[in-house]
Amino acid sequence: MNAVPSSSSPAGTVLVLGGRGRFGLAAVQAFARDGWRVLAQMRPGAQAPAVAGVQWLAQPVHEVDTLVARVRQAGGATVVVHALNPKQYTRPAWERENGPLLQAGMAVAQALGATLMLPGNVYNFGQGMPGVLPEGAPYRPTMAMGRIRSEMETRLEAATQRGGLRAVVVRAGNFYGQGQGTWLDKAMLTRIQRGQLVFPGAMDVATPWAYLPDLAQTFVAVARERHAMPAFEELHFSGHTLTGHDWVAALQPLARQQGWLREHEALRVAGLPWWPIRALGTVMPTLGALAALRYLWNQPHRLDNRRLRALIGEEPHTPWPLALQRTLQGLDLLPAAAATALPVPARA
């Protein structure tokens, strides 16, 4: 276990539920860097990551009373980050687990008198979504996971209207830049060392991507301004809006530098075999869930963050080439030694 942080902090105290996950760990690190006292929940028996000044609580999230008691013993919390996800990325797991996980997070935050922060996605808007998604856009989900997410956020908003709970959803595009298990390492970069990018959609379609260190720093900035928000708020993190051509333009020189391509050789691009994925999805639920997302790669869209900017100022934004380099270093595709020469992302 890490050392217990001091009982006071000029910034506040945050409890991160699911602190060992991709986004959860990014949030733990960002809040700790910003001077917050950080309590991080994880499942019993898990190994606590080495993050200085963080107190790890090995406690099942569904045991709400016990978890709340442990948080109070540690000095309480003013913000709760809900970074919990089902164990599997499948429709049955989402239907079975997302509701109880959200209910537990809401109960913890309400008992502590804390603001609940939830990372959102674009599944809510469905296949007919507009090219620009403003904050507060209506939900029109067209697949099961979109309906589940819409129901979660509607349920969260209703709880805030009843009083006793404050909450904010910060919506973002595809995650990348913190660990494995994303589109990058599972599909797009699987052949990069052979000089090929696997791209799931049309090359000229722009879609939003969320570099997790930037998104986590955005959560910190929003948490600092939580008293200026209504009881329920929905904000958009714009991140990087990228086409397939943008990925090629950034990856090609890196591939040449690493010897994956000869000096004047072009990066090859292959599509994702969607029809076999869809067919196999009938017996492999994870593939079925991924197949349902195909429309997102062919429908241009971006997240309009004007309410977010009005609240915190400029969104934390690591330049795209730097974010990509750091991501590849984290996946052991580029030498980690180069990271020390890279500039630190700007803070809000």
C-alpha positions as a printed Julia matrix, in Angstrom:
348×3 Matrix{Float64}:
   0.0     0.0     0.0
   1.07    3.58   -0.6
   1.46    5.99    2.28
  -1.74    7.61    3.52
  -1.95   11.24    2.36
  -2.35   14.06    4.82
  -5.83   14.8     6.12
  -6.1    18.17    4.39
  -5.53   19.5     0.89
  -6.03   22.96   -0.62
  -7.63   21.34   -3.66
  -9.95   18.8    -2.02
 -10.34   15.06   -1.67
 -11.38   12.72   -4.47
 -12.47    9.1    -4.36
 -11.84    7.25   -7.63
 -14.01    4.16   -8.0
 -12.2     1.65  -10.21
  -8.83    3.31   -9.73
  -6.85    0.53  -11.43
  -8.65    0.76  -14.78
  -7.46    2.66  -17.85
  -9.35    5.85  -17.12
  -9.41    5.29  -13.36
  -5.62    5.19  -13.09
  -5.26    8.24  -15.35
  -7.67   10.08  -13.02
  -5.79    8.95   -9.91
  -2.54   10.25  -11.38
  -4.01   13.55  -12.58
  -5.72   14.42   -9.28
  -2.59   13.48   -7.31
  -0.42   15.71   -9.53
  -2.83   18.57   -8.96
  -2.48   18.42   -5.19
  -5.69   16.6    -4.27
  -5.91   13.99   -1.55
  -6.67   10.83   -3.52
  -8.53    7.77   -2.28
  -8.72    5.0    -4.87
 -11.06    2.02   -4.68
 -10.01   -1.34   -6.08
 -11.22   -4.91   -5.73
  -9.84   -6.96   -2.82
  -6.71   -8.89   -3.72
  -5.69   -6.5    -6.51
  -2.19   -5.02   -6.61
  -2.13   -1.32   -5.8
  -0.29    0.68   -8.5
   2.66    2.71   -7.3
   1.31    6.27   -7.32
   2.82    8.55   -4.7
   0.49    9.94   -2.05
  -2.54    7.8    -2.96
  -4.46    5.74   -0.4
  -5.82    2.56   -1.95
  -9.01    1.01   -0.55
  -9.36   -2.7    -1.35
 -13.12   -2.82   -0.96
 -15.96   -4.12   -3.19
 -17.91   -1.16   -4.5
 -21.26   -2.9    -3.94
 -20.61   -2.98   -0.18
 -21.6     0.67   -0.07
 -21.92    1.13    3.7
 -18.52   -0.41    4.39
 -16.85    1.57    1.6
 -18.41    4.83    2.81
 -17.27    4.08    6.36
 -13.7     3.52    5.19
 -13.74    6.76    3.18
 -15.02    8.67    6.2
 -12.29    7.14    8.35
  -9.81    8.46    5.79
 -11.24   11.97    6.04
 -14.15   11.85    3.58
 -14.31   12.97   -0.07
 -15.84   15.91   -1.89
 -15.68   14.38   -5.39
 -16.33   10.81   -6.55
 -15.07    9.74   -9.99
 -17.05    6.79  -11.35
 -14.44    4.9   -13.39
 -16.1     1.5   -13.03
 -16.83   -0.76  -16.0
 -18.21   -4.27  -16.48
 -15.59   -7.0   -16.54
 -16.36   -7.81  -20.19
 -17.15   -5.63  -23.18
 -20.33   -7.47  -24.13
 -24.01   -6.6   -24.28
 -24.98   -9.17  -21.58
 -22.29   -7.86  -19.22
 -23.38   -4.27  -19.77
 -27.05   -5.16  -19.21
 -26.19   -7.1   -16.06
 -23.52   -4.91  -14.45
 -23.76   -1.27  -15.53
 -26.94   -0.5   -13.62
 -25.73   -1.88  -10.26
 -22.31   -0.24  -10.71
 -23.93    3.15  -11.3
 -26.32    2.65   -8.39
 -23.38    1.91   -6.1
 -21.49    4.98   -7.32
 -24.54    7.19   -6.8
 -25.12    5.79   -3.31
 -21.49    6.37   -2.31
 -21.47    9.94   -3.61
 -24.79   10.78   -1.99
 -23.72    9.34    1.38
 -20.52   11.39    1.27
 -22.23   14.56    0.04
 -19.84   14.49   -2.92
 -20.19   15.44   -6.59
 -20.29   12.36   -8.83
 -18.29   12.56  -12.08
 -19.02   10.07  -14.87
 -17.1     9.64  -18.15
 -19.53    9.42  -21.06
 -19.28    8.36  -24.7
 -21.04    9.04  -28.01
 -23.07    5.83  -28.1
 -26.11    7.79  -26.86
 -26.6     9.62  -30.16
 -27.08    6.7   -32.56
 -26.52    6.31  -36.29
 -28.38    9.47  -37.22
 -26.27   11.75  -35.04
 -25.29   15.14  -36.47
 -21.73   15.93  -37.55
 -21.34   18.33  -34.62
 -22.53   17.1   -31.22
 -23.35   20.02  -28.91
 -23.52   19.59  -25.15
 -27.09   18.67  -24.27
 -27.84   17.04  -27.64
 -30.83   14.64  -27.42
 -30.17   10.92  -27.02
 -31.28    8.78  -29.95
 -29.44    5.46  -29.45
 -29.76    2.83  -32.17
 -27.92   -0.09  -30.56
 -28.1    -1.86  -27.21
 -25.03   -0.32  -25.59
 -26.19    3.14  -26.57
 -29.56    2.5   -24.94
 -27.83    1.26  -21.78
 -25.64    4.37  -21.59
 -28.59    6.67  -22.27
 -30.62    5.0   -19.53
 -27.69    5.36  -17.11
 -27.33    9.08  -17.73
 -31.09    9.68  -17.66
 -31.24    7.84  -14.35
 -28.36    9.91  -13.0
 -29.99   13.18  -14.01
 -33.29   12.12  -12.42
 -31.5    11.39   -9.14
 -30.03   14.88   -9.08
 -33.46   16.41   -9.68
 -34.78   14.62   -6.6
 -32.13   16.38   -4.52
 -29.25   15.12   -2.41
 -26.91   14.39   -5.34
 -24.86   16.51   -7.72
 -23.38   14.97  -10.86
 -21.6    15.77  -14.1
 -21.07   13.66  -17.22
 -17.92   14.47  -19.21
 -18.37   12.92  -22.67
 -15.45   11.92  -24.88
 -14.56    9.92  -27.98
 -12.4     6.8   -28.32
  -9.97    6.42  -25.44
  -6.25    6.02  -26.06
  -2.97    6.67  -24.29
  -3.27    4.74  -21.02
  -2.62    1.02  -21.1
  -3.95   -1.69  -23.37
  -7.42   -2.78  -24.41
  -8.27    0.01  -26.87
  -8.9     0.08  -30.62
  -5.22    0.88  -31.08
  -3.57   -2.19  -29.6
  -6.46   -4.57  -30.33
  -6.84   -3.68  -34.02
  -5.23   -0.62  -35.57
  -1.59   -1.2   -34.61
  -1.5    -4.99  -34.7
   0.49   -4.93  -37.98
   2.27   -1.6   -37.63
   5.69   -3.23  -37.22
   5.1    -4.84  -40.61
   4.39   -1.47  -42.16
   0.59   -1.64  -42.14
  -2.18    0.26  -40.36
  -5.51   -1.49  -39.83
  -8.19    1.18  -40.05
 -11.8     0.25  -39.21
 -13.61    2.88  -41.31
 -13.55    5.27  -44.24
 -10.22    7.11  -44.4
 -11.75   10.56  -44.88
 -14.22   10.37  -41.97
 -13.24   12.43  -38.92
 -14.07   11.06  -35.45
 -13.18   12.17  -31.89
 -10.38   10.62  -29.84
  -9.67   11.18  -26.15
  -6.05   11.09  -24.98
  -6.61    9.86  -21.44
  -4.05   12.05  -19.64
  -5.81   15.1   -21.15
  -9.28   13.78  -20.29
  -8.19   13.04  -16.72
  -6.77   16.55  -16.36
 -10.09   17.87  -17.65
 -11.87   15.98  -14.86
  -9.55   17.72  -12.38
 -10.33   21.15  -13.87
 -14.1    20.47  -13.84
 -13.93   19.18  -10.25
 -12.36   22.46   -9.17
 -15.32   24.35  -10.69
 -18.04   21.98   -9.48
 -19.74   24.61   -7.3
 -20.33   26.78  -10.39
 -22.37   24.05  -12.12
 -26.04   23.13  -11.81
 -27.0    19.96   -9.93
 -26.63   18.0   -13.18
 -24.32   19.0   -16.0
 -23.26   17.4   -19.28
 -19.96   18.56  -20.8
 -18.07   17.54  -23.93
 -14.35   16.89  -24.17
 -13.38   17.48  -27.8
  -9.93   15.84  -27.72
  -8.42   15.14  -31.14
 -10.75   14.87  -34.14
  -8.91   12.65  -36.62
  -9.37   11.01  -40.01
  -7.63    7.88  -41.21
  -5.38   10.12  -43.27
  -4.3    11.9   -40.06
  -3.29    8.56  -38.57
  -1.25    7.69  -41.66
   0.44   11.11  -41.74
   1.55   10.75  -38.11
   2.45    7.06  -38.14
   4.32    6.93  -41.45
   7.4     8.94  -40.37
   7.55    7.04  -37.09
   7.39    3.73  -38.97
  10.28    4.82  -41.2
  12.24    6.0   -38.18
  11.8     2.61  -36.5
  12.72    0.65  -39.62
   9.23   -0.77  -40.12
   9.23    0.94  -43.53
  12.06    1.72  -45.91
  12.89    5.41  -46.3
  10.57    6.19  -49.21
   8.06    3.39  -48.62
   4.44    4.34  -47.84
   2.48    2.98  -44.93
  -0.04    0.41  -46.17
  -3.63    0.53  -44.95
  -5.94   -2.44  -44.52
  -9.59   -2.38  -43.54
 -11.14   -4.31  -40.68
 -12.98   -7.51  -41.76
 -16.37   -6.38  -40.5
 -18.5    -9.12  -42.02
 -16.59  -12.0   -40.41
 -16.59  -10.05  -37.15
 -20.35   -9.63  -37.36
 -20.84  -13.31  -38.22
 -18.63  -14.48  -35.36
 -20.41  -12.04  -33.07
 -23.39  -14.39  -32.94
 -21.28  -16.81  -30.87
 -18.61  -14.45  -29.48
 -20.37  -11.6   -27.62
 -17.33   -9.3   -27.55
 -17.11   -9.34  -31.35
 -20.85   -8.77  -31.54
 -20.5    -5.66  -29.38
 -17.69   -4.34  -31.58
 -19.65   -5.01  -34.77
 -22.48   -2.84  -33.45
 -20.07    0.11  -33.37
 -19.2     0.02  -37.06
 -21.39    3.03  -37.84
 -19.18    5.23  -35.66
 -16.29    4.79  -38.12
 -18.34    5.87  -41.12
 -20.36    8.71  -39.6
 -18.29   11.92  -39.3
 -18.79   13.57  -35.93
 -17.03   15.76  -33.4
 -17.78   16.94  -29.88
 -18.53   20.64  -29.37
 -17.05   21.68  -25.99
 -18.22   25.28  -25.65
 -19.87   24.77  -22.22
 -16.74   23.02  -20.98
 -14.55   25.91  -22.17
 -16.86   28.44  -20.56
 -16.42   26.6   -17.27
 -12.68   25.82  -17.19
 -11.1    27.83  -19.99
  -9.12   26.02  -22.68
  -9.4    22.25  -22.65
  -6.19   20.38  -21.65
  -4.71   19.4   -25.0
  -1.5    17.51  -25.73
  -0.48   18.09  -29.38
  -1.52   15.15  -31.51
   1.97   13.96  -32.61
   3.2    14.07  -29.01
   0.13   12.22  -27.71
   0.66    9.53  -30.35
   4.36    9.17  -29.5
   3.61    8.77  -25.81
   0.9     6.24  -26.6
   3.27    4.17  -28.73
   5.87    4.33  -25.96
   3.29    3.05  -23.49
   2.57    0.13  -25.83
   6.33   -0.61  -26.11
   6.3     0.24  -29.81
   8.71    3.18  -29.39
  11.69    3.47  -27.04
  10.63    4.79  -23.65
  13.9     6.71  -23.26
  12.67    9.36  -25.7
   9.85   10.28  -23.31
  12.14   12.38  -21.13
  12.78   14.76  -24.03
   9.08   15.34  -24.71
   7.35   18.46  -23.32
   4.78   18.21  -20.53
   1.09   18.67  -21.59
  -0.39   22.08  -20.86
  -2.69   22.32  -17.86
  -6.0    24.11  -17.75
